[in-house]
Coordinates of C-alpha atoms and ligand atoms in Angstrom, one line a residue:
M1 CA -116.6 205.3 20.4
L2 CA -120.2 204.0 20.2
G3 CA -122.8 205.6 18.0
L4 CA -125.6 207.6 19.6
M5 CA -128.5 205.8 18.0
M6 CA -131.3 204.1 20.0
D7 CA -130.8 200.6 20.9
T8 CA -134.3 199.5 19.8
P9 CA -134.2 195.6 19.7
L10 CA -135.3 194.0 16.4
L11 CA -138.3 192.1 17.7
I12 CA -141.0 190.1 15.9
S13 CA -143.8 191.9 17.9
S14 CA -142.7 195.2 16.2
L15 CA -143.9 193.8 12.8
I16 CA -147.5 193.3 13.9
Q17 CA -147.4 196.6 15.9
H18 CA -146.3 198.4 12.7
A19 CA -148.9 196.8 10.6
D20 CA -151.6 197.8 13.1
D21 CA -150.3 201.4 13.4
Y22 CA -149.8 202.1 9.7
H23 CA -151.8 199.4 7.7
G24 CA -154.4 198.6 10.3
D25 CA -157.4 198.3 7.9
T26 CA -155.5 196.1 5.4
E27 CA -157.1 192.7 5.1
I28 CA -156.0 189.2 5.9
T29 CA -158.2 186.6 4.2
T30 CA -158.1 182.9 5.2
R31 CA -159.6 179.8 3.6
T32 CA -160.5 178.2 6.9
V33 CA -160.1 174.6 7.8
E34 CA -163.8 174.6 8.7
G35 CA -164.5 175.7 5.1
P36 CA -165.7 179.4 4.8
L37 CA -163.5 182.3 4.0
H38 CA -162.6 184.4 7.0
R39 CA -161.7 188.1 6.7
Y40 CA -160.3 190.5 9.2
T41 CA -157.6 193.2 9.4
Y42 CA -154.1 193.6 10.7
R43 CA -155.7 195.6 13.5
E44 CA -157.9 192.7 14.6
A45 CA -155.0 190.3 14.1
H46 CA -152.9 192.4 16.5
Q47 CA -155.7 192.7 19.0
R48 CA -156.2 188.9 19.0
A49 CA -152.4 188.2 19.2
R50 CA -152.3 190.4 22.3
Q51 CA -155.2 188.5 23.8
L52 CA -153.5 185.2 23.0
A53 CA -150.2 186.5 24.5
N54 CA -152.1 187.2 27.7
A55 CA -153.7 183.8 27.5
L56 CA -150.4 182.0 27.2
D57 CA -149.5 183.1 30.7
S58 CA -152.7 181.5 31.9
I59 CA -151.7 178.1 30.5
G60 CA -148.3 178.4 32.1
I61 CA -146.1 179.4 29.1
Q62 CA -143.0 181.2 30.2
R63 CA -140.2 182.9 28.3
G64 CA -138.2 180.3 26.4
D65 CA -140.9 177.6 26.5
R66 CA -141.6 175.9 23.2
C67 CA -145.1 176.0 21.8
A68 CA -145.7 173.5 19.0
T69 CA -148.1 174.0 16.1
L70 CA -149.6 171.4 13.8
A71 CA -151.4 173.8 11.5
W72 CA -152.2 175.1 8.0
N73 CA -151.7 178.6 6.8
T74 CA -154.5 180.4 8.6
Y75 CA -155.2 183.6 10.6
R76 CA -155.1 181.7 13.9
H77 CA -151.6 180.3 13.0
F78 CA -150.6 183.8 12.1
E79 CA -151.7 185.0 15.5
I80 CA -149.7 182.3 17.2
Y81 CA -146.6 183.3 15.3
F82 CA -146.8 186.8 16.8
A83 CA -148.2 186.0 20.3
V84 CA -145.8 183.2 21.1
S85 CA -142.6 184.9 19.8
G86 CA -143.9 188.2 21.1
V87 CA -143.8 187.1 24.7
G88 CA -140.4 185.6 24.4
A89 CA -141.5 182.0 24.0
I90 CA -140.6 179.9 20.9
C91 CA -143.1 179.2 18.1
H92 CA -142.3 175.6 17.1
T93 CA -143.9 174.8 13.8
V94 CA -144.1 171.0 13.2
N95 CA -144.6 169.5 9.8
P96 CA -147.8 167.4 10.0
R97 CA -146.9 165.5 6.8
L98 CA -143.9 163.7 8.5
F99 CA -144.3 160.2 9.7
A100 CA -146.0 160.0 13.0
P101 CA -143.0 158.6 14.9
Q102 CA -140.9 161.5 13.6
I103 CA -143.5 164.0 14.8
A104 CA -143.4 162.5 18.2
Y105 CA -139.5 162.5 18.2
I106 CA -139.5 166.2 17.2
I107 CA -142.0 167.3 19.8
N108 CA -140.2 165.4 22.5
H109 CA -136.8 166.6 21.4
A110 CA -138.0 170.2 21.5
E111 CA -139.7 169.5 24.9
D112 CA -142.8 171.4 23.7
A113 CA -144.9 172.7 26.6
C114 CA -148.1 173.1 24.6
L115 CA -149.5 172.1 21.2
F116 CA -151.8 174.1 18.9
V117 CA -153.5 171.8 16.5
D118 CA -155.8 172.2 13.5
L119 CA -159.0 170.1 13.3
S120 CA -157.4 168.2 10.4
F121 CA -154.7 166.7 12.7
M122 CA -156.8 165.6 15.6
S123 CA -156.5 161.9 14.9
L124 CA -152.8 162.3 14.5
V125 CA -152.5 164.0 17.9
E126 CA -154.8 161.4 19.5
E127 CA -152.6 158.6 18.2
L128 CA -149.4 160.3 19.5
A129 CA -150.7 161.9 22.8
E130 CA -149.4 159.3 25.1
Q131 CA -145.9 159.6 23.8
L132 CA -145.7 163.4 24.2
A133 CA -144.2 163.6 27.7
T134 CA -143.8 167.4 28.0
V135 CA -147.0 168.7 26.4
K136 CA -149.2 170.0 29.2
S137 CA -152.0 171.5 27.1
I138 CA -153.5 170.9 23.7
V139 CA -155.2 173.9 22.1
I140 CA -157.6 173.1 19.3
L141 CA -157.7 175.8 16.6
T142 CA -161.4 176.3 16.3
D143 CA -164.4 177.8 18.0
H144 CA -166.8 176.4 20.5
A145 CA -169.3 175.2 18.0
N146 CA -166.8 173.2 16.0
M147 CA -165.0 171.6 18.9
P148 CA -164.7 167.8 18.1
P149 CA -165.4 165.0 20.5
T150 CA -162.0 163.7 21.7
P151 CA -160.6 161.3 24.3
L152 CA -157.7 163.7 24.9
A153 CA -157.2 165.3 28.3
N154 CA -156.1 168.9 28.8
V155 CA -157.9 170.1 25.6
I156 CA -158.6 173.8 25.2
C157 CA -160.7 175.6 22.6
Y158 CA -158.6 178.3 20.9
E159 CA -161.4 180.8 20.5
D160 CA -162.5 180.3 24.2
L161 CA -158.9 180.8 25.2
V162 CA -158.5 184.0 23.2
H163 CA -161.8 185.5 24.2
S164 CA -161.3 185.0 27.9
H165 CA -158.3 187.3 28.0
S166 CA -157.8 191.0 27.7
D167 CA -156.1 192.7 24.8
V168 CA -154.3 195.1 27.1
L169 CA -150.6 194.4 26.6
D170 CA -147.4 196.3 25.8
W171 CA -145.1 193.8 24.0
P172 CA -142.2 193.0 26.3
Q173 CA -138.8 194.3 25.1
F174 CA -135.9 191.9 25.4
D175 CA -132.6 191.0 23.7
E176 CA -133.0 190.6 20.0
H177 CA -130.8 187.6 20.0
T178 CA -133.5 185.7 21.9
G179 CA -134.8 182.6 20.2
S180 CA -138.1 183.2 18.4
S181 CA -139.1 180.1 16.4
L182 CA -138.0 176.6 15.8
C183 CA -138.3 174.4 12.8
Y184 CA -136.9 170.9 12.2
T185 CA -135.3 169.9 9.0
S186 CA -137.0 167.1 7.2
G187 CA -133.9 165.0 7.4
T188 CA -134.1 162.2 4.8
T189 CA -131.3 160.5 6.8
G190 CA -131.0 160.4 10.5
N191 CA -133.2 162.2 13.0
P192 CA -134.6 165.6 12.1
K193 CA -132.6 168.6 13.5
G194 CA -133.9 171.8 15.0
V195 CA -133.1 175.2 13.6
L196 CA -133.7 177.9 16.2
Y197 CA -134.2 181.3 14.7
S198 CA -133.8 184.5 16.7
H199 CA -135.8 187.7 16.6
R200 CA -132.8 189.5 15.1
S201 CA -132.2 186.8 12.4
T202 CA -135.9 186.9 11.5
L203 CA -136.1 190.7 11.2
L204 CA -132.9 190.9 9.1
H205 CA -134.1 188.1 6.9
T206 CA -137.5 189.9 6.5
Y207 CA -135.9 193.2 5.5
A208 CA -133.6 191.4 3.0
A209 CA -136.3 189.1 1.5
S210 CA -138.6 192.1 0.9
L211 CA -136.2 194.2 -1.1
P212 CA -137.0 195.0 -4.8
D213 CA -134.5 192.6 -6.2
N214 CA -135.6 189.8 -3.9
F215 CA -139.4 189.3 -3.3
G216 CA -139.9 193.0 -4.1
L217 CA -143.0 193.2 -1.8
A218 CA -145.0 196.4 -1.5
A219 CA -148.2 197.6 0.3
R220 CA -150.1 197.4 -3.0
D221 CA -149.4 193.7 -3.3
T222 CA -151.8 190.9 -2.3
V223 CA -149.6 188.1 -1.2
M224 CA -150.5 184.4 -0.9
P225 CA -148.0 182.0 0.7
V226 CA -148.9 178.5 -0.4
V227 CA -145.6 177.3 1.0
P228 CA -146.7 176.1 4.5
M229 CA -146.1 178.0 7.6
Y230 CA -144.6 174.8 9.0
H231 CA -141.9 174.8 6.3
A232 CA -139.2 177.3 7.2
N233 CA -141.8 179.9 8.3
A234 CA -143.5 180.0 4.9
W235 CA -140.2 181.5 3.5
G236 CA -140.6 184.5 5.8
I237 CA -143.8 185.8 4.2
P238 CA -145.9 185.9 7.4
Y239 CA -143.3 188.4 8.7
A240 CA -142.7 190.3 5.4
A241 CA -146.4 190.9 4.9
P242 CA -146.9 193.0 8.1
M243 CA -143.6 194.7 7.5
V244 CA -144.7 196.1 4.1
G245 CA -148.4 196.2 4.9
C246 CA -149.6 194.2 1.9
K247 CA -152.9 192.2 1.9
L248 CA -152.4 188.6 3.0
V249 CA -154.2 185.6 1.7
L250 CA -153.8 182.4 3.7
P251 CA -155.0 179.4 1.7
G252 CA -155.5 177.0 4.7
P253 CA -155.4 173.4 3.5
V254 CA -155.8 174.3 -0.2
T255 CA -153.0 173.4 -2.5
D256 CA -154.7 172.1 -5.6
G257 CA -154.8 174.0 -8.9
A258 CA -158.6 174.7 -8.9
G259 CA -158.7 175.8 -5.3
L260 CA -155.7 178.1 -5.7
H261 CA -157.0 179.6 -8.9
H262 CA -160.3 180.4 -7.2
L263 CA -158.5 182.2 -4.4
I264 CA -156.1 184.0 -6.7
E265 CA -159.0 185.4 -8.7
S266 CA -161.4 186.1 -5.9
E267 CA -158.7 187.9 -3.8
Q268 CA -156.8 189.3 -6.8
V269 CA -153.5 187.8 -5.6
T270 CA -150.4 189.5 -7.2
F271 CA -147.6 187.5 -5.6
S272 CA -147.4 183.9 -4.4
A273 CA -144.8 181.3 -3.4
A274 CA -144.7 177.5 -3.5
V275 CA -142.7 174.5 -4.5
P276 CA -142.6 173.3 -8.2
T277 CA -145.2 170.5 -7.5
V278 CA -147.8 173.1 -6.5
W279 CA -147.2 175.2 -9.5
L280 CA -147.3 172.2 -11.8
G281 CA -150.8 171.6 -10.4
L282 CA -151.8 175.2 -11.2
L283 CA -150.4 175.1 -14.7
Q284 CA -152.2 171.8 -15.4
Y285 CA -155.4 173.4 -14.2
F286 CA -154.9 176.4 -16.4
D287 CA -154.4 174.1 -19.4
A288 CA -157.2 171.7 -18.6
C289 CA -159.8 174.5 -18.0
G290 CA -158.5 177.1 -20.5
Q291 CA -157.9 179.4 -17.5
T292 CA -155.3 182.1 -16.7
S293 CA -155.0 184.7 -13.9
S294 CA -156.1 188.3 -14.2
S295 CA -154.0 189.4 -11.2
L296 CA -150.9 187.2 -10.6
E297 CA -147.7 189.0 -11.4
R298 CA -144.9 187.1 -9.7
V299 CA -144.5 183.6 -8.3
V300 CA -141.5 182.5 -6.2
I301 CA -140.5 178.9 -6.9
G302 CA -138.1 177.2 -4.5
G303 CA -137.6 174.1 -2.4
A304 CA -136.7 172.2 -5.5
A305 CA -135.5 173.3 -9.0
P306 CA -138.3 174.2 -11.4
P307 CA -137.8 172.8 -14.8
R308 CA -137.1 175.4 -17.4
S309 CA -140.3 174.5 -19.2
M310 CA -142.2 175.7 -16.1
I311 CA -140.4 179.1 -16.0
E312 CA -141.2 179.5 -19.7
A313 CA -144.8 178.5 -19.4
F314 CA -145.4 181.1 -16.7
A315 CA -143.7 183.9 -18.6
E316 CA -144.7 183.2 -22.2
R317 CA -148.2 181.8 -21.8
F318 CA -149.5 183.6 -18.7
G319 CA -147.3 186.7 -18.4
I320 CA -146.3 185.8 -14.8
Q321 CA -142.7 186.4 -13.7
V322 CA -140.9 183.5 -12.0
L323 CA -138.6 184.3 -9.1
H324 CA -136.4 181.3 -8.7
A325 CA -135.1 181.1 -5.1
W326 CA -132.9 178.7 -3.2
G327 CA -132.7 178.2 0.5
M328 CA -132.9 175.8 3.4
T329 CA -134.6 175.6 6.8
E330 CA -131.0 176.4 8.1
T331 CA -130.9 179.7 6.1
S332 CA -134.2 181.1 7.3
P333 CA -134.7 180.1 4.4
I334 CA -133.8 182.5 1.6
G335 CA -130.2 182.3 0.5
T336 CA -130.3 183.2 -3.2
I337 CA -132.8 184.6 -5.6
N338 CA -132.6 184.9 -9.4
R339 CA -132.9 188.5 -10.6
P340 CA -131.0 190.2 -13.5
R341 CA -127.9 192.1 -12.7
H342 CA -127.4 195.7 -13.9
G343 CA -126.8 195.7 -17.6
M344 CA -128.7 192.5 -18.4
S345 CA -131.7 194.2 -19.9
E346 CA -130.6 193.1 -23.4
E347 CA -131.0 189.4 -22.7
T348 CA -133.0 187.5 -25.3
P349 CA -135.9 185.4 -23.8
A350 CA -133.8 182.2 -24.3
Q351 CA -130.9 183.7 -22.4
R352 CA -133.2 184.9 -19.7
Y353 CA -134.8 181.5 -19.2
Q354 CA -131.5 179.8 -19.1
R355 CA -130.3 182.2 -16.4
E356 CA -133.6 181.9 -14.5
A357 CA -133.2 178.1 -14.3
K358 CA -130.2 178.7 -12.0
Q359 CA -130.9 179.3 -8.3
G360 CA -129.6 182.9 -8.4
R361 CA -127.3 185.2 -6.4
P362 CA -127.0 185.7 -2.7
L363 CA -129.1 188.3 -0.9
F364 CA -127.1 191.0 0.8
G365 CA -126.1 189.4 4.1
V366 CA -125.4 185.9 2.7
R367 CA -121.9 184.9 1.4
M368 CA -121.4 181.7 -0.4
R369 CA -118.5 179.5 -1.6
I370 CA -118.0 176.2 -3.3
I371 CA -115.3 174.0 -2.0
D372 CA -113.9 170.5 -2.9
D373 CA -113.6 167.6 -0.5
Q374 CA -110.3 169.0 0.9
N375 CA -112.0 172.3 1.8
Q376 CA -110.2 174.1 -1.1
P377 CA -112.3 176.9 -2.7
L378 CA -113.2 176.2 -6.3
P379 CA -113.4 178.8 -9.1
H380 CA -116.6 180.6 -9.9
D381 CA -116.4 179.6 -13.6
G382 CA -119.9 178.1 -13.9
E383 CA -118.2 174.7 -14.6
S384 CA -116.5 173.6 -11.4
F385 CA -118.9 172.1 -9.0
G386 CA -118.4 171.5 -5.3
N387 CA -119.9 171.6 -1.8
L388 CA -121.8 174.8 -1.2
T389 CA -121.0 176.6 2.0
V390 CA -122.7 179.7 3.3
Q391 CA -122.5 182.3 6.1
G392 CA -124.6 185.2 7.2
P393 CA -126.8 186.5 10.1
W394 CA -129.8 184.3 9.2
V395 CA -127.7 181.1 8.7
C396 CA -127.8 178.7 11.7
R397 CA -124.6 178.3 13.7
G398 CA -125.6 174.9 15.2
Y399 CA -128.7 172.8 15.8
F400 CA -131.0 172.9 18.8
N401 CA -129.9 170.7 21.6
E402 CA -127.3 168.9 19.4
P403 CA -123.8 169.2 20.8
H404 CA -122.2 168.3 17.5
S405 CA -122.9 169.1 13.9
D406 CA -120.8 168.0 11.0
A407 CA -122.3 170.7 8.9
H408 CA -120.7 173.3 11.1
S409 CA -117.2 171.8 11.3
E410 CA -115.5 174.8 9.5
A411 CA -115.7 177.8 11.8
G412 CA -118.0 180.5 10.4
W413 CA -119.4 178.5 7.6
F414 CA -122.4 176.2 7.2
S415 CA -122.0 173.3 4.9
T416 CA -125.3 173.1 3.0
G417 CA -125.0 169.5 1.7
D418 CA -125.8 170.9 -1.7
V419 CA -123.4 170.7 -4.6
A420 CA -123.3 173.7 -6.9
T421 CA -121.6 175.7 -9.6
I422 CA -121.2 179.5 -9.4
D423 CA -120.8 181.4 -12.6
P424 CA -118.6 184.5 -13.1
Q425 CA -121.7 186.7 -12.6
G426 CA -122.3 185.1 -9.2
Y427 CA -125.3 182.9 -10.2
A428 CA -125.3 179.6 -8.3
Q429 CA -126.7 176.5 -9.8
I430 CA -127.5 173.5 -7.6
T431 CA -126.4 170.4 -9.3
D432 CA -127.2 168.0 -6.5
R433 CA -127.6 167.2 -2.9
S434 CA -124.1 165.9 -2.0
K435 CA -125.6 162.6 -1.0
D436 CA -127.5 162.4 -4.3
V437 CA -124.6 163.2 -6.7
I438 CA -123.8 160.2 -8.8
K439 CA -120.1 159.2 -8.4
S440 CA -119.2 157.3 -11.5
G441 CA -115.5 156.1 -11.6
G442 CA -114.6 159.0 -9.3
E443 CA -116.2 161.6 -11.5
W444 CA -119.4 163.4 -10.5
I445 CA -122.6 163.3 -12.5
S446 CA -125.4 165.7 -11.6
S447 CA -128.6 163.8 -10.9
I448 CA -130.6 167.1 -11.2
A449 CA -129.2 167.8 -14.7
L450 CA -130.3 164.3 -15.9
E451 CA -133.8 164.8 -14.3
N452 CA -134.2 168.2 -16.0
I453 CA -133.4 166.8 -19.4
A454 CA -135.7 163.8 -18.9
I455 CA -138.6 166.2 -17.8
G456 CA -138.0 168.1 -21.0
H457 CA -139.3 165.1 -22.9
P458 CA -143.0 165.8 -23.8
E459 CA -144.1 162.3 -22.6
V460 CA -142.4 162.5 -19.2
V461 CA -144.3 163.7 -16.2
E462 CA -141.6 163.2 -13.5
A463 CA -138.2 161.6 -13.4
A464 CA -135.6 160.7 -10.8
A465 CA -131.9 159.9 -11.5
I466 CA -130.0 158.0 -8.9
G467 CA -126.6 156.3 -8.6
V468 CA -126.8 152.5 -8.4
T469 CA -124.1 150.0 -7.9
H470 CA -122.0 149.1 -10.9
P471 CA -119.2 146.5 -10.9
K472 CA -116.7 148.6 -12.7
W473 CA -117.6 152.3 -12.1
A474 CA -118.8 151.9 -8.5
E475 CA -122.0 153.9 -9.5
R476 CA -123.8 154.5 -12.7
P477 CA -127.0 156.6 -13.3
L478 CA -130.3 154.9 -13.4
L479 CA -133.3 156.9 -14.6
I480 CA -136.8 156.2 -13.1
V481 CA -139.6 157.8 -15.0
V482 CA -143.3 158.4 -14.7
R483 CA -144.8 158.6 -18.3
R484 CA -147.9 160.5 -19.3
D485 CA -151.1 158.5 -19.5
Q486 CA -151.2 156.3 -22.6
S487 CA -147.6 157.1 -23.4
T488 CA -145.7 154.3 -25.2
L489 CA -142.2 155.9 -24.6
T490 CA -139.6 153.1 -24.6
R491 CA -136.3 152.8 -22.7
D492 CA -134.2 153.3 -25.9
E493 CA -136.2 156.4 -27.0
M494 CA -135.7 157.9 -23.6
L495 CA -132.0 157.3 -23.6
H496 CA -131.7 158.5 -27.1
Y497 CA -133.2 161.7 -26.0
F498 CA -130.1 162.5 -23.9
E499 CA -127.8 162.3 -26.8
G500 CA -126.2 165.7 -27.6
Q501 CA -127.6 167.1 -24.3
V502 CA -124.9 165.7 -22.0
V503 CA -121.5 164.0 -22.5
K504 CA -121.9 160.4 -23.4
W505 CA -120.8 159.0 -20.0
W506 CA -123.5 160.9 -18.2
I507 CA -126.3 159.1 -20.1
P508 CA -128.1 156.7 -17.7
D509 CA -127.4 153.0 -18.0
D510 CA -131.0 152.0 -17.8
V511 CA -134.6 153.3 -17.5
V512 CA -137.3 152.0 -15.2
F513 CA -140.9 153.1 -15.8
V514 CA -143.1 153.5 -12.7
D515 CA -146.6 154.8 -12.0
Q516 CA -145.4 157.2 -9.4
L517 CA -142.3 158.3 -7.5
P518 CA -142.0 158.5 -3.7
H519 CA -141.8 162.0 -2.1
T520 CA -140.7 163.2 1.3
A521 CA -142.9 165.2 3.6
T522 CA -141.7 168.4 2.1
G523 CA -142.5 167.3 -1.5
K524 CA -138.9 166.4 -2.6
L525 CA -138.1 163.2 -4.4
F526 CA -137.4 160.5 -1.8
K527 CA -134.1 159.4 -3.3
L528 CA -133.0 157.4 -0.3
K529 CA -136.0 155.1 -0.8
L530 CA -135.3 154.8 -4.5
R531 CA -131.7 154.0 -3.9
E532 CA -132.8 151.3 -1.4
T533 CA -135.2 149.8 -4.0
Y534 CA -133.0 149.9 -7.0
R535 CA -129.5 149.7 -5.6
N536 CA -128.8 146.3 -7.3
H537 CA -130.8 147.0 -10.4
L538 CA -127.8 147.0 -12.8
L539 CA -126.4 143.8 -11.2
T540 CA -129.8 142.1 -11.5
I541 CA -130.2 142.8 -15.2
G542 CA -126.6 141.8 -15.7
V543 CA -124.5 144.7 -17.1
A544 CA -121.2 144.2 -18.9
P545 CA -118.5 145.0 -16.4
Ligands
AMP601 P1 -135.6 172.4 3.3 O1 -134.7 172.7 4.4 O2 -136.5 171.3 3.6 O3 -136.2 173.7 2.8 O4 -134.7 171.8 2.1 C1 -133.6 172.6 1.6 C2 -133.0 171.9 0.4 O5 -134.0 172.0 -0.7 C3 -131.8 172.6 -0.1 O6 -130.6 172.2 0.6 C4 -131.8 172.1 -1.6 O7 -131.3 170.8 -1.7 C5 -133.3 172.0 -1.9 N1 -133.6 173.3 -2.6 C6 -134.2 174.4 -2.1 N2 -134.4 175.3 -3.1 C7 -134.0 174.7 -4.2 C8 -133.9 175.2 -5.6 N3 -134.4 176.3 -6.0 N4 -133.4 174.3 -6.5 C9 -132.9 173.1 -6.1 N5 -133.0 172.6 -4.9 C10 -133.5 173.4 -3.9

């Protein structure tokens, strides 16, 4: 017997409709690419999204067509999110920080029909345009006065496009399983792969992420996603904000400590989200200028593990709560978040920081397991570490236009490529990417654990631990370190620092000091490159076999 409830599809357009209906005068503030702050309301955003939706038809966009963006977090990008998905087309956010040939690959693989581009990325698009076989129109995200001279054909001014269309539109209703947006994984090996979200997966993820024990978002909040809208939909914040009706602050191209601090204070931001590198910049700015924040209450840190010292600094020195989250493009992205369980209110600060350095527990909807190389489940004892696999309604079940995916070889599960422990309370701790784990004599050493210890040294700014070739053990850990300015830290002092913090055989075999470490386009350590550079390091310096 079927229930007798309305079959209202879960559609992305319903979010902006709701924000207009019930939070219409709440503000969206943007630091524009052109420079000044732009302010308007959810009502105006919705009106312009409807105009853009009508305009899409005029440039030949049909249901299912992919529309690419190369854009910062701005109100225009926000409008594209809702207009494109709202008419049943696919909003394909492209990461402009990738290498140009990868961007061309991604746009061609997705067969994007049009491209929305911020002024900052004009030269990139001009360089690539000839290779983009399927792109019929290029819409420049600015107004008439700021249109740049360009040799590109088929160029349209965004504001002209929006203004030349009516806002009269009832959002079409269609199957909630319809694709809504597309995001390619950064792929440090092989070609990037496309994750195609659906309206249903997006709405369910938005509900879950907003819950009190997750982001805990409310209408009274002022929310600033620093995580880019081209990186896993800014962790879902552009959808969660209109769902809860909070004020939204979009920082445009700003990611530096001073610029973020200015926005946080002028807009009284209460909640923000970014990768550790961004927060490091803000903390350094706080220190250098003797600043703090009068409004910031919570920051989500994800994308990479924050060092415990960062969690402590936020809490102890600035009274800001860290919400440590783990996820992937493939998981929409939020998979776990670190919040206390019932009965944990008696934790000492030290216990709390130790817990918060873990990646957290699954949101309702996500299930996770750790398995060994023979697919056997491992115990949740906080010690055993294995391959992390997940399932849930916002976890991808395959990649866009890829007939085969190794990560989906076990029916119903997605193999994340992360290695983790899960403790008896259900808190997962990522110990590595499976390709980064250091396999010494058949035993696994966590590269992240080594890096976290190294970063704990007061003279270390950043560190990477990689497995390099060893004649006896196959691989041994090598530590690559960026020291603070003027530091005289030596190899032996660095290695000595590990004693008592890990078992002896985990201590790296050598230390290399460098001025800077390479990063990928999403701000993660580029370990593949480091492995290429240092693969034979131990052989070259002549280790005892
Ligand atoms: P992406 O798809 O680019 O967002 O990258 C996802 C990957 O980032 C995950 O598979 C993890 O390896 C890493 N990652 C994300 N969040 C965390 C975290 N909190 N701690 C450690 N690694 C993380």
